[in-house]
mmCIF file of C-alpha atoms and ligand atoms in Angstrom:
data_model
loop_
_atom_site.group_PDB
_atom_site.id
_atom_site.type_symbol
_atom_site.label_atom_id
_atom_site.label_comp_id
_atom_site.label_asym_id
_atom_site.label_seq_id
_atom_site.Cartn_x
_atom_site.Cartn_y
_atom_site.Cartn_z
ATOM 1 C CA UNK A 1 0.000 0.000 0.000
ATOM 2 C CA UNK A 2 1.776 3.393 -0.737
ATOM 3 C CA UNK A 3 0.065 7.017 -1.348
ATOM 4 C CA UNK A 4 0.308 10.001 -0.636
ATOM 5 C CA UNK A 5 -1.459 12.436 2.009
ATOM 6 C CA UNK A 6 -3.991 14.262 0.837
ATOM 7 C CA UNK A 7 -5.527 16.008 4.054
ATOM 8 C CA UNK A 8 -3.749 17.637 6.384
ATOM 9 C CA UNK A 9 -2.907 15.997 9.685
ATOM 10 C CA UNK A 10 0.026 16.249 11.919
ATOM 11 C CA UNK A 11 1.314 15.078 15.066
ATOM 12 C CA UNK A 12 0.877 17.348 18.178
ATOM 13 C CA UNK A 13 1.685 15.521 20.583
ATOM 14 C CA UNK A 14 4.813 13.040 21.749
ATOM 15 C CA UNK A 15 5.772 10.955 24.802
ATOM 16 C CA UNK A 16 7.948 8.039 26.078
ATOM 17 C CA UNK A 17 8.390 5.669 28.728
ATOM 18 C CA UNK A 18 11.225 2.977 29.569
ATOM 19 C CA UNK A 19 10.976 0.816 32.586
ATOM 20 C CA UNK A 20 14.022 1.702 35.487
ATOM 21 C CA UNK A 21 15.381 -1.256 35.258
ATOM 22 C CA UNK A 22 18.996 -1.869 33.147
ATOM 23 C CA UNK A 23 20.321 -4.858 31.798
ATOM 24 C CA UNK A 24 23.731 -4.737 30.523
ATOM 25 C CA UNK A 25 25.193 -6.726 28.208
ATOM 26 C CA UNK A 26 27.252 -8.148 31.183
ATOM 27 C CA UNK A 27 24.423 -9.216 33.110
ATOM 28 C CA UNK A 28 23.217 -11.644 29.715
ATOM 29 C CA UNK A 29 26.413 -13.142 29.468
ATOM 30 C CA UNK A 30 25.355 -14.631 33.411
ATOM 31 C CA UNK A 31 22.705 -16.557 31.375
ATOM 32 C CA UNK A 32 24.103 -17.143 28.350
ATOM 33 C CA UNK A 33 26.925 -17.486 26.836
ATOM 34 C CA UNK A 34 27.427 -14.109 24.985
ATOM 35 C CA UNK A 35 29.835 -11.324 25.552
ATOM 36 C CA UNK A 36 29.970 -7.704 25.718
ATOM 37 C CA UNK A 37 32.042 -7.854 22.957
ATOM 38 C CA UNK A 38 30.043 -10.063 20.916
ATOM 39 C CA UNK A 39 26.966 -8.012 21.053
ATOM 40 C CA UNK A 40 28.453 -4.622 20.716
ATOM 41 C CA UNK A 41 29.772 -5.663 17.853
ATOM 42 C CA UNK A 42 27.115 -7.665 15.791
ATOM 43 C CA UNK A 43 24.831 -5.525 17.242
ATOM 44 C CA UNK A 44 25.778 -2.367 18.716
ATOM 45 C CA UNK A 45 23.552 -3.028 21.618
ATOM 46 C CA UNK A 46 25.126 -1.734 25.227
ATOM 47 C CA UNK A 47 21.975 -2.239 27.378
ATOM 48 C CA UNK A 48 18.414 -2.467 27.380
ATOM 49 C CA UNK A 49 15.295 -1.794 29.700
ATOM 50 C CA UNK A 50 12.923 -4.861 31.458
ATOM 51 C CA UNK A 51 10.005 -4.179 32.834
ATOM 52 C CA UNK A 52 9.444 -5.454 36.649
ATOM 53 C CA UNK A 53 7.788 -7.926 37.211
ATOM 54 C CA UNK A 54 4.862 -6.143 38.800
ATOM 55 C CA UNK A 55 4.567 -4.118 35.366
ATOM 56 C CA UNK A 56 2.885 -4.637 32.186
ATOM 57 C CA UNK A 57 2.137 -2.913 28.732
ATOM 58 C CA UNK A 58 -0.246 -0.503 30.039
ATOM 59 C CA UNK A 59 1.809 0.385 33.017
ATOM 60 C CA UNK A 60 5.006 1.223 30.663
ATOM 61 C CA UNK A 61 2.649 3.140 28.488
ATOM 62 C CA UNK A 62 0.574 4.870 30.634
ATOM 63 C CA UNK A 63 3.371 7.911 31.421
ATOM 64 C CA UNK A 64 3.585 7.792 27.731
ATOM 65 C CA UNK A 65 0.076 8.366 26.817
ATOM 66 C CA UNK A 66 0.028 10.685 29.281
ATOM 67 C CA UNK A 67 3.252 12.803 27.929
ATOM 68 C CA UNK A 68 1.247 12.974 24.441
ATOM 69 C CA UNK A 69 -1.881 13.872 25.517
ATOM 70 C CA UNK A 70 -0.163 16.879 27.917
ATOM 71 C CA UNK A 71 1.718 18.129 24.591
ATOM 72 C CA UNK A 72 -0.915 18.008 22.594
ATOM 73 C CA UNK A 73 -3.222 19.762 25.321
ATOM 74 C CA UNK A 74 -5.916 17.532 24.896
ATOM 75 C CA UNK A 75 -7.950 15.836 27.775
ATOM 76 C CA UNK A 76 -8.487 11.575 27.483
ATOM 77 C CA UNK A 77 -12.097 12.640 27.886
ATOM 78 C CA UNK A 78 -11.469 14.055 24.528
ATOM 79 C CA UNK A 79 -9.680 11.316 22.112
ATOM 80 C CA UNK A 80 -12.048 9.606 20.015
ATOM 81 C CA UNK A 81 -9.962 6.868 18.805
ATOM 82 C CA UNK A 82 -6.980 4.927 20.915
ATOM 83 C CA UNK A 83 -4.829 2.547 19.120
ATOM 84 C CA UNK A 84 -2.083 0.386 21.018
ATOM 85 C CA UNK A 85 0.582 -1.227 18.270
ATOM 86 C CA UNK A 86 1.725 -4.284 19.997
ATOM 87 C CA UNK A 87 2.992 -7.786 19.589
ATOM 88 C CA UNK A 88 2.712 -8.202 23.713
ATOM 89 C CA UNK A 89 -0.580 -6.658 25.125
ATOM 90 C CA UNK A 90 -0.922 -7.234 28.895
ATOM 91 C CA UNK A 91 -3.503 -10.210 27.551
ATOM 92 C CA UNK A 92 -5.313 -11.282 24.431
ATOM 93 C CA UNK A 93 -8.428 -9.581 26.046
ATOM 94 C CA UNK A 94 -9.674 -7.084 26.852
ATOM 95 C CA UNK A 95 -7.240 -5.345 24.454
ATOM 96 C CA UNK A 96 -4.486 -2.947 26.307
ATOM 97 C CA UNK A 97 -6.138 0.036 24.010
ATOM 98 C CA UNK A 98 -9.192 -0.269 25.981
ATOM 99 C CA UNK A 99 -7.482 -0.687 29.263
ATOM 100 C CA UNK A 100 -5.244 1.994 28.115
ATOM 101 C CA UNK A 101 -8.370 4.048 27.359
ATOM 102 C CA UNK A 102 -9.646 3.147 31.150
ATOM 103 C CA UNK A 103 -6.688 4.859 32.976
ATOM 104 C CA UNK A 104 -6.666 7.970 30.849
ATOM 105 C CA UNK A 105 -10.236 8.248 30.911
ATOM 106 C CA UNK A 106 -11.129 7.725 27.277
ATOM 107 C CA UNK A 107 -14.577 6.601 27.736
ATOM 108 C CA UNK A 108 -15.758 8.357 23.771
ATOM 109 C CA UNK A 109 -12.706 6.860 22.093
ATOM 110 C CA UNK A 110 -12.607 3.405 20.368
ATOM 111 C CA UNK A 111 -10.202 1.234 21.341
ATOM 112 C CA UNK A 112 -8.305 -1.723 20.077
ATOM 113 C CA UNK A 113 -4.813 -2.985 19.762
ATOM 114 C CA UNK A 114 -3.312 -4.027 16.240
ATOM 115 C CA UNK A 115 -0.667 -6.610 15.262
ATOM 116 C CA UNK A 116 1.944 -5.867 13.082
ATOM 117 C CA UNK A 117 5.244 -6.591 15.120
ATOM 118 C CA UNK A 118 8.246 -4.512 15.118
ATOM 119 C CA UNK A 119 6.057 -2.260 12.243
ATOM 120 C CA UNK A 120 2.976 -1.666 14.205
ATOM 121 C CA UNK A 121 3.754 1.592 14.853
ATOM 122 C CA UNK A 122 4.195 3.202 11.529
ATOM 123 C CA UNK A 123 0.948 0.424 10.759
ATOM 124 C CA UNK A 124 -1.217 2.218 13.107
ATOM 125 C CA UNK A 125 -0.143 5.907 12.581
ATOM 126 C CA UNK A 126 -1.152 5.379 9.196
ATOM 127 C CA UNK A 127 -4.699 3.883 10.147
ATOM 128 C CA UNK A 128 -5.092 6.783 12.397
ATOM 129 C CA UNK A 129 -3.833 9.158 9.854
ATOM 130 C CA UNK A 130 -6.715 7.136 7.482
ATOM 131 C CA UNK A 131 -9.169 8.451 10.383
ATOM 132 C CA UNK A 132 -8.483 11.617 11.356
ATOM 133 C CA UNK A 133 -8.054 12.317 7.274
ATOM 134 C CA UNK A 134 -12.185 10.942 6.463
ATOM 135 C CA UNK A 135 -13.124 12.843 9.433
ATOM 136 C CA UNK A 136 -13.914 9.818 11.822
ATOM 137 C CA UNK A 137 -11.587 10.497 14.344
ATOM 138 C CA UNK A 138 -10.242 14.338 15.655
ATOM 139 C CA UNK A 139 -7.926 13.191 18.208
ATOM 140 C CA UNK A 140 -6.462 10.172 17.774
ATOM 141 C CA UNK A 141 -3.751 8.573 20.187
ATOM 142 C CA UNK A 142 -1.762 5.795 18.920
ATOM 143 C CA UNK A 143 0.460 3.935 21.538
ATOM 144 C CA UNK A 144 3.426 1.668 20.256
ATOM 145 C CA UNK A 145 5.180 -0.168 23.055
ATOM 146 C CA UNK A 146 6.564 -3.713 23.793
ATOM 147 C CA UNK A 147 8.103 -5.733 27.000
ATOM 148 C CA UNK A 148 9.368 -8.207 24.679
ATOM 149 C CA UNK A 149 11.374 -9.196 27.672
ATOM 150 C CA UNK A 150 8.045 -11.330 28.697
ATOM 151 C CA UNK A 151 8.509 -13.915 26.200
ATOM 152 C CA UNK A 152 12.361 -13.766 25.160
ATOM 153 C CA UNK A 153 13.628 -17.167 25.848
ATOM 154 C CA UNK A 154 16.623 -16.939 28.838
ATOM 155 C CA UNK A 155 18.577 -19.927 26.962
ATOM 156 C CA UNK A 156 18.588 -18.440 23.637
ATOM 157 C CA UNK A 157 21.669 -15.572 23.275
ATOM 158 C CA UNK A 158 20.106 -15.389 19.329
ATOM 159 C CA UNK A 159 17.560 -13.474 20.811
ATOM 160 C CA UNK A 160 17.752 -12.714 24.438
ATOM 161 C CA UNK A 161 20.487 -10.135 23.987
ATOM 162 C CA UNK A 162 18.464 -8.184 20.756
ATOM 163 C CA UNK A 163 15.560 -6.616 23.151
ATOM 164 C CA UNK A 164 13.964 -4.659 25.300
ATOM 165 C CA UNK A 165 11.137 -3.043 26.697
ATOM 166 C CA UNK A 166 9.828 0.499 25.951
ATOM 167 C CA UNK A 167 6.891 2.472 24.809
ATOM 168 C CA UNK A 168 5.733 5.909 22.777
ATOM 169 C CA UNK A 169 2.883 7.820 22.186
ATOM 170 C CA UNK A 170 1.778 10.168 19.657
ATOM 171 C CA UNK A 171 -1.545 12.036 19.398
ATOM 172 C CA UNK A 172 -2.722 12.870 15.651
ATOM 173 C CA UNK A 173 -5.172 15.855 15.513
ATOM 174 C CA UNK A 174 -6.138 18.088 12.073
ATOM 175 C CA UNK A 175 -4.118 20.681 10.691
ATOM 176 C CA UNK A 176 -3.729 24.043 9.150
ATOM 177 C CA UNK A 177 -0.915 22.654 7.960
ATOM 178 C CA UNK A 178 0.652 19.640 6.351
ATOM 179 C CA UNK A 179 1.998 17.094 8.605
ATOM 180 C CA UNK A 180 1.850 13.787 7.128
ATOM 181 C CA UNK A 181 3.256 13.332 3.278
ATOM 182 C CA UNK A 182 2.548 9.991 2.655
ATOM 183 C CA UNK A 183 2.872 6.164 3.640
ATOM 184 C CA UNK A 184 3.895 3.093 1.831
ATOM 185 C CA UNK A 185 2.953 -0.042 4.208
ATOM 186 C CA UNK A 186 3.450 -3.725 3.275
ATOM 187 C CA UNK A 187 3.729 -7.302 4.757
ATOM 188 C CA UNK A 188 5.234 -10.470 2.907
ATOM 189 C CA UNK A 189 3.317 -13.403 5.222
ATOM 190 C CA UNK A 190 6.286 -16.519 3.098
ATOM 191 C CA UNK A 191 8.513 -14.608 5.194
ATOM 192 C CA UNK A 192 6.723 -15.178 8.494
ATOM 193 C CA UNK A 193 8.344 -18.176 10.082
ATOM 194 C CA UNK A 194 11.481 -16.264 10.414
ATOM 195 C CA UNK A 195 10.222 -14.317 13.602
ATOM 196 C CA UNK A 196 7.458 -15.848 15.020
ATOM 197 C CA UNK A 197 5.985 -17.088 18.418
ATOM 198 C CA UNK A 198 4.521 -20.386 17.703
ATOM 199 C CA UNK A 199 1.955 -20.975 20.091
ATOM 200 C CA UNK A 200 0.666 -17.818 21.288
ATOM 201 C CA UNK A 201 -2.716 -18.369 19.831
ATOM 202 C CA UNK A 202 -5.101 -21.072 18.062
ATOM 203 C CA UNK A 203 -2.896 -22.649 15.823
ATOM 204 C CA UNK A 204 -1.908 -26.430 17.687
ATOM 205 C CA UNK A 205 1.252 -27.053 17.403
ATOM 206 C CA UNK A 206 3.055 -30.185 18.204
ATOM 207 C CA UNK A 207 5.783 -28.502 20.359
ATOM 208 C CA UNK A 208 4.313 -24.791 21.248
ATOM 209 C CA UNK A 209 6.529 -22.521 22.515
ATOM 210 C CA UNK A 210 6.096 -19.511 24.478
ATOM 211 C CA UNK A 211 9.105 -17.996 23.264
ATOM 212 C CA UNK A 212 10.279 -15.378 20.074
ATOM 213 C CA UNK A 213 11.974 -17.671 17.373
ATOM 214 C CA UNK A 214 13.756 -15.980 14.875
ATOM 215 C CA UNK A 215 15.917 -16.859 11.977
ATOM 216 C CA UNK A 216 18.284 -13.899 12.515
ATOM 217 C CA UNK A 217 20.383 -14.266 9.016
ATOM 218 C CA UNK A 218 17.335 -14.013 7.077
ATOM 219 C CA UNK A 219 15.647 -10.677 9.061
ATOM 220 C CA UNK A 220 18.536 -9.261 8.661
ATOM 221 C CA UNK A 221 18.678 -9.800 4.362
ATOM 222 C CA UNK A 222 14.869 -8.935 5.041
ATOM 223 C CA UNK A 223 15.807 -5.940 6.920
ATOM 224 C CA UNK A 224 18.147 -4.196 4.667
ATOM 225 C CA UNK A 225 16.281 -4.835 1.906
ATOM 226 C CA UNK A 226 13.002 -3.209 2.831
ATOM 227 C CA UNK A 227 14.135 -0.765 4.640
ATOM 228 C CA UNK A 228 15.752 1.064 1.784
ATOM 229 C CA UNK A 229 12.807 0.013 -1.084
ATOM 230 C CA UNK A 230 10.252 1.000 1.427
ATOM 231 C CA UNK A 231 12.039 4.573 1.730
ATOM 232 C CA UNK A 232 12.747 4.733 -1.820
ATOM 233 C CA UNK A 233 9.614 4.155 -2.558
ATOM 234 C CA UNK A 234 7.472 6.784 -0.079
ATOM 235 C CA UNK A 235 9.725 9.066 -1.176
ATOM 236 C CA UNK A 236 9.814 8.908 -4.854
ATOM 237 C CA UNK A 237 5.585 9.035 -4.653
ATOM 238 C CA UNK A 238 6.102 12.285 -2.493
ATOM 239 C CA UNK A 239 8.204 13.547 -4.862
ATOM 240 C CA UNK A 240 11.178 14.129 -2.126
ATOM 241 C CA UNK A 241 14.731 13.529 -2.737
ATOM 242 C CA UNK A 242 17.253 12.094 0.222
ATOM 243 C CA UNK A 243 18.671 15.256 0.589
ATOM 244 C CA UNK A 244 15.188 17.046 1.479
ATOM 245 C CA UNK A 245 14.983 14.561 4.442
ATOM 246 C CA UNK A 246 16.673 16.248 7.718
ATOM 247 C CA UNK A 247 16.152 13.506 9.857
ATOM 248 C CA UNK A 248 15.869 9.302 9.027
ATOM 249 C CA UNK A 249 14.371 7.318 11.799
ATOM 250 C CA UNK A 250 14.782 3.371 11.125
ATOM 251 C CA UNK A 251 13.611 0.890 13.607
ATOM 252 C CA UNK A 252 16.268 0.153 15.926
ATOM 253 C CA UNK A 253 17.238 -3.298 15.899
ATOM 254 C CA UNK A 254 20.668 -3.412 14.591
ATOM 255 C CA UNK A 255 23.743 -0.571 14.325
ATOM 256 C CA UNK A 256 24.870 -2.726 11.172
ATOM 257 C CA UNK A 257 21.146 -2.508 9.573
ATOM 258 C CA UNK A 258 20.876 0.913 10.209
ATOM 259 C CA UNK A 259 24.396 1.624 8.489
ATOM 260 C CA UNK A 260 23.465 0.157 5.769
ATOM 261 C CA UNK A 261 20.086 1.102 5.084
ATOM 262 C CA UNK A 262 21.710 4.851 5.625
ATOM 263 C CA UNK A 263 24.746 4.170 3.511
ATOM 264 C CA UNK A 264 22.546 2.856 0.413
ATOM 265 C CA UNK A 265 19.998 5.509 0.884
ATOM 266 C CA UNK A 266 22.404 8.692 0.914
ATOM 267 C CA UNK A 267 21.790 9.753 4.449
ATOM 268 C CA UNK A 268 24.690 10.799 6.270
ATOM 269 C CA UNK A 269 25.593 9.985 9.799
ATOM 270 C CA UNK A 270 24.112 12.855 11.490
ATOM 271 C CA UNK A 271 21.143 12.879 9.754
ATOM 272 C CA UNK A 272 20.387 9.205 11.189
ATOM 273 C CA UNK A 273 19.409 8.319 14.541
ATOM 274 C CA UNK A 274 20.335 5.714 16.540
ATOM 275 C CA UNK A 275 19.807 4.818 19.670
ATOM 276 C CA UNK A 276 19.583 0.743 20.002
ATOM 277 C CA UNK A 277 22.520 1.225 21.743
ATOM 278 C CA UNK A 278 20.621 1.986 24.850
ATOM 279 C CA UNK A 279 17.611 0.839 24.380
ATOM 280 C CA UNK A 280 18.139 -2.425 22.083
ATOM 281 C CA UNK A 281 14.755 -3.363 19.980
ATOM 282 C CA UNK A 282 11.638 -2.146 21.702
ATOM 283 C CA UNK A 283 9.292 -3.227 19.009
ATOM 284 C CA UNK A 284 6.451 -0.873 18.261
ATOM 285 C CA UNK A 285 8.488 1.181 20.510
ATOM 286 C CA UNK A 286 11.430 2.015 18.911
ATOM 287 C CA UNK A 287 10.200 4.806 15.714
ATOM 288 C CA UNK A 288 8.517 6.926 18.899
ATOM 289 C CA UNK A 289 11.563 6.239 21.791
ATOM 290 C CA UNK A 290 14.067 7.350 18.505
ATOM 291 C CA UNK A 291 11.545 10.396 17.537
ATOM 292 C CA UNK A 292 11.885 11.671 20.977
ATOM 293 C CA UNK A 293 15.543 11.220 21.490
ATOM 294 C CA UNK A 294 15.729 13.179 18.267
ATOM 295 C CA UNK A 295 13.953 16.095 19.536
ATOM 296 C CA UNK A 296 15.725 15.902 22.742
ATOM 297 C CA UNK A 297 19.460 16.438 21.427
ATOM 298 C CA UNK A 298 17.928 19.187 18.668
ATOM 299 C CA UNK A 299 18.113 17.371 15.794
ATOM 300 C CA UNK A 300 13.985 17.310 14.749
ATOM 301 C CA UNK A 301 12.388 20.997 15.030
ATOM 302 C CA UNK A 302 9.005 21.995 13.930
ATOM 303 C CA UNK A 303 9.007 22.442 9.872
ATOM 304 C CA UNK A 304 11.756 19.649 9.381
ATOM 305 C CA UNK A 305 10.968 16.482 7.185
ATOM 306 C CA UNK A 306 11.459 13.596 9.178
ATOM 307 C CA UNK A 307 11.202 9.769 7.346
ATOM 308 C CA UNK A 308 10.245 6.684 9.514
ATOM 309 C CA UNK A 309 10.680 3.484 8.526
ATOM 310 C CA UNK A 310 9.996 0.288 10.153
ATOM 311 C CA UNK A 311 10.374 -3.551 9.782
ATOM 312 C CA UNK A 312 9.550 -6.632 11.860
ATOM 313 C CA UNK A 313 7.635 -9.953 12.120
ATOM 314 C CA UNK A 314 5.057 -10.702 9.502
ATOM 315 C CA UNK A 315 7.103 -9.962 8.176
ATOM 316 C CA UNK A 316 5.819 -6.279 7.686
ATOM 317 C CA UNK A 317 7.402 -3.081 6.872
ATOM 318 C CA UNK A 318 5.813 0.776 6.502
ATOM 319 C CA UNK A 319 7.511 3.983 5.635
ATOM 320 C CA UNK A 320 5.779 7.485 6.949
ATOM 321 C CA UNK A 321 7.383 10.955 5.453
ATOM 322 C CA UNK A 322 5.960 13.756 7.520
ATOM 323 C CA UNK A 323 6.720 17.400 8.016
ATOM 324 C CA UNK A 324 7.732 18.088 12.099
ATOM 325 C CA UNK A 325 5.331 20.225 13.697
ATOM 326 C CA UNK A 326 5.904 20.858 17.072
HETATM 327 O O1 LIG B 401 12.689 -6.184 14.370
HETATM 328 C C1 LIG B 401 13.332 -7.233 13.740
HETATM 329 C C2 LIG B 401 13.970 -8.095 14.775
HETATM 330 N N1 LIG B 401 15.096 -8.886 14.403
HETATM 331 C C3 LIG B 401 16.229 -8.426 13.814
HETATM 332 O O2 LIG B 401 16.364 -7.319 13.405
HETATM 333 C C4 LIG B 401 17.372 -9.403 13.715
HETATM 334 C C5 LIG B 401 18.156 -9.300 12.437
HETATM 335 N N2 LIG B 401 19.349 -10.095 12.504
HETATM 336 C C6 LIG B 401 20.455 -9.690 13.181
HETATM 337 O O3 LIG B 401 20.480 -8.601 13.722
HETATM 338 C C7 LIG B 401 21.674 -10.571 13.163
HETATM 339 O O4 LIG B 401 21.475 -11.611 12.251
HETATM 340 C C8 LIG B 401 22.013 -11.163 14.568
HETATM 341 C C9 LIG B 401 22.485 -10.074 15.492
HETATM 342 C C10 LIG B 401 20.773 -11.853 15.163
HETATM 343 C C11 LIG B 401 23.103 -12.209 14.441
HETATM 344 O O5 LIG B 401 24.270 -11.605 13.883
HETATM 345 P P1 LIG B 401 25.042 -12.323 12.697
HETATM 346 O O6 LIG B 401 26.251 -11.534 12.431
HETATM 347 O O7 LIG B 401 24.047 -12.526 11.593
HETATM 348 O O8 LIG B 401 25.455 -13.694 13.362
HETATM 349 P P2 LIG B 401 25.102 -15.146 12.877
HETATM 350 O O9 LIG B 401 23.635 -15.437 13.086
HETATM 351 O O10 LIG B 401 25.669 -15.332 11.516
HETATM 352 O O11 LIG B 401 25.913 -15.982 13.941
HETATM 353 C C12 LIG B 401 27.328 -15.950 13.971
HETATM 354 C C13 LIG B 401 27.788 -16.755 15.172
HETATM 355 C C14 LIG B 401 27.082 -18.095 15.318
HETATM 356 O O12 LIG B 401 28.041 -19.043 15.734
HETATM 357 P P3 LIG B 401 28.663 -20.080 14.693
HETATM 358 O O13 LIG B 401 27.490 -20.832 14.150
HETATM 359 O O14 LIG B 401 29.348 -19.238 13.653
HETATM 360 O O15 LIG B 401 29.565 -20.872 15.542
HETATM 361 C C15 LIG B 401 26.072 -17.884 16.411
HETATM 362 O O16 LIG B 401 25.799 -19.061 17.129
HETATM 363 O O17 LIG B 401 27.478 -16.047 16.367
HETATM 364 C C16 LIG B 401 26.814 -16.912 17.290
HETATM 365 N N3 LIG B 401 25.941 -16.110 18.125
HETATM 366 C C17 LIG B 401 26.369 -15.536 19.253
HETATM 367 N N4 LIG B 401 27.585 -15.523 19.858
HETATM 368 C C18 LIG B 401 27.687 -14.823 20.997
HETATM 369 C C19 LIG B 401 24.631 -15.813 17.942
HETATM 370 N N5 LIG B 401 24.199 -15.039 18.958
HETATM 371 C C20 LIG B 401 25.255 -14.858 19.772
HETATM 372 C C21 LIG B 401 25.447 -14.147 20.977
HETATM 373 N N6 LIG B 401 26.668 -14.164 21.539
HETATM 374 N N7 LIG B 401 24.448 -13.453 21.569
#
C-alpha cells in the first residue's frame, strides 16, 4: 500500500516511557553465553530496559500516553480513537487500548490494539492518519510499546540479547498545515516463520513454545532490503529527494542494519538516529523512543521532514514521510 497524504494531519503531541530497570550486556552473558564484545559488535547493543515484574504494557505506556496527551493539550475525555501497536498486550483480552483508554479516561474513544510486530507503529499511525483524514476520528492517540522481555527465551543468546522493553505515544489531531506526506505499508506473510511465536494463539502445534523464534540471518537480508525500497519508494511518490529529508528514523534493531540502510539511501551519519545502543529493539516502541531522542538532542524541530521506517515480524514493513510540527 503506498500514497500520498492528501488532508492535512500532523502530530501534536509526543511521549515516552522505559521501565528503570537496566540490563547490561554483562548481566546476559550470566545466562548465556554471549559477551559484551560479541553483542556490541554484531549488534551495537550496550543495554536495554525490562520491565518489573509487577509491570505490564499498560503500566510502561501509561506515562507515555500521558506525555502525548499533555503536549498536545488535549484531555483523554477528549480522544475519540486509541490505538495500542503491539505484539505483547498485557492479555489477548480485553485489548491494552481499551485498558489503556480506562486509565486515561477515554470513555468516547474506540479502542483496540493491532498486530503488526516490530512495524505496528508506523501500521497504526497510518490507520489513524486514514481516520483523522475521512473525518472519523479528531484526536487520535496511537500507543506503540513492547516488553518483549516477557517472552524472550533466557537460553537463547540469538535473541535474548536483541531486546527490550519500551513504549511511545503520539496524538494525531487536524491541521492548518501539512503534517503527514505519505505512507507506503506492506507485509510479505512466506517470510513469516522467520520471527514468530509459535503458540501464542489457536494454531496447535506439536511442540508450542512460548518464546520469540527468529531466523536472525534471514531478518537481517529482510531488513536491509526493505528498509531502503520501502524509503525509496514513499519518497519517490512524495516527490522528495534524500537530501530534502533532515532527519531518518529506522527501527532500531541493529547498528549494522541501520548503516546500511543509511549508507545505500544517501543519508549521512548525522542525519540518522540511533539509539539501540541503549535501548536495544523495543518493538512498536522504537520509531517513537528514537523520535523523541531526536527532539531531545535538537536534531527534529518543527518544519523539518522527518522519514520513519519500520520492519519486523510478519514480516511487515511501513515507511511514513511527515513534516515536524511541534
Ligand atoms: O525487528 C526485527 C527483529 N530482528 C532483527 O532485526 C534481527 C536481524 N538479525 C540480526 O540482527 C543478526 O542476524 C544477529 C544479530 C541476530 C546475528 O548476527 P550475525 O552476524 O548474523 O550472526 P550469525 O547469526 O551469523 O551468527 C554468527 C555466530 C554463530 O556461531 P557459529 O554458528 O558461527 O559458531 C552464532 O551461534 O554467532 C553466534 N551467536 C552468538 N555468539 C555470541 C549468535 N548469537 C550470539 C550471541 N553471543 N548473543
Amino acid at each position: 500500500m503506498i500514497g500520498e497524504a492528501e488532508q492535512s494531519v500532523t502530530i501534536t503531541g509526543l511521549g515516552c516511557h522505559v521501565p528503570d530497570r537496566v540490563v547490561t550486556n554483562d548481566e546476559l552473558a550470566q545466562y548465556v553465553d554471549t559477551s559484551d564484545e560479541w553483542i556490541m559488535e554484531r549488534t551495537g547493543i550496550r543495554e536495554r530496559r525490562m520491565a518489573s515484574k509487577e509491570e505490564a504494557l499498560s503500566d510502561v505506556a501509561l506515562p507515555a500516553a500521558r506525555a502525548a496527551l499533555a503536549q498536545a493539550g488535549v484531555d483523554g475525555k477528549d480522544v475519540d480513537l486509541l490505538i495500542v501497536a503491539t505484539v505483547t498486550p498485557d492479555m489477548a483480552f480485553p485489548s491494552t487500548a481499551a485498558i489503556m483508554a480506562d486509565k486515561l479516561g477515554a470513555t468516547e474513544a474506540a479502542a483496540y490494539d493491532l498486530s503488526a510486530g516490530c512495524t505496528g507503529f508506523v501500521y497504526a499511525v497510518a490507520q489513524a492518519y486514514g481516520m483523522v483524514a475521512g473525518g472519523l476520528s479528531k484526536k487520535a492517540l496511537v500507543i506503540g510499546g513492547d516488553l518483549l522481555s516477557r517472552i524472550l527465551d533466557w537460553e537463547d543468546r540469538s535473541t535474548l540479547v536483541l531486546f527490550g522493553d519500551g513504549a511511545g505515544a503520539v496524538v494525531l489531531e487536524a491541521a492548518g498545515e501539512p503534517g503527514f506526506l505519505g505512507f507506503e505499508l506492506g507485509a510479505d506473510g512466506a517470510g513469516g516463520e522467520n520471527l514468530w511465536l509459535p503458540g501464542s494463539g489457536s494454531r496447535i502445534f506439536d511442540q508450542p513454545d512460548r518464546y520469540v523464534k527468529m531466523n536472525g540471518r534471514e531478518v537481517f537480508k529482510f531488513a536491509t532490503r526493505v528498509l531502503v525500497k520501502s524509503a525509496e519508494d514513499v519518497l519517490a511518490r512524495c516527490g522528495v529527494s534524500v537530501e530534502d529529508v533532515d532527519v531518518y528514523v529506522p527501527h532500531q534493531a541493529n547498528v549494522r542494519i541501520i548503516d546500511h540502510a543509511s549508507k545505500k539511501l544517501g543519508f549521512p551519519s548525522e542525519k540518522v538516529v540511533v539509539n539501540v545502543d541503549r535501548y536495544g529493539n523495543t518493538s512498536s516502541g522504537s520509531i517513537p523512543l528514537a523520535l523523541a531522542d531526536a527532539v531531545a538532542d535538537g536534531r527534529l524541530r518543527k518544519g523539518q521532514l522527518v522519514l520513519m521506517t519500520g520492519m519486523g515480524a510478519g514480516l511487515t514493513w511501513g515507511s511514513a514521510l511527515m513534516r515536524w510540527s511541534i
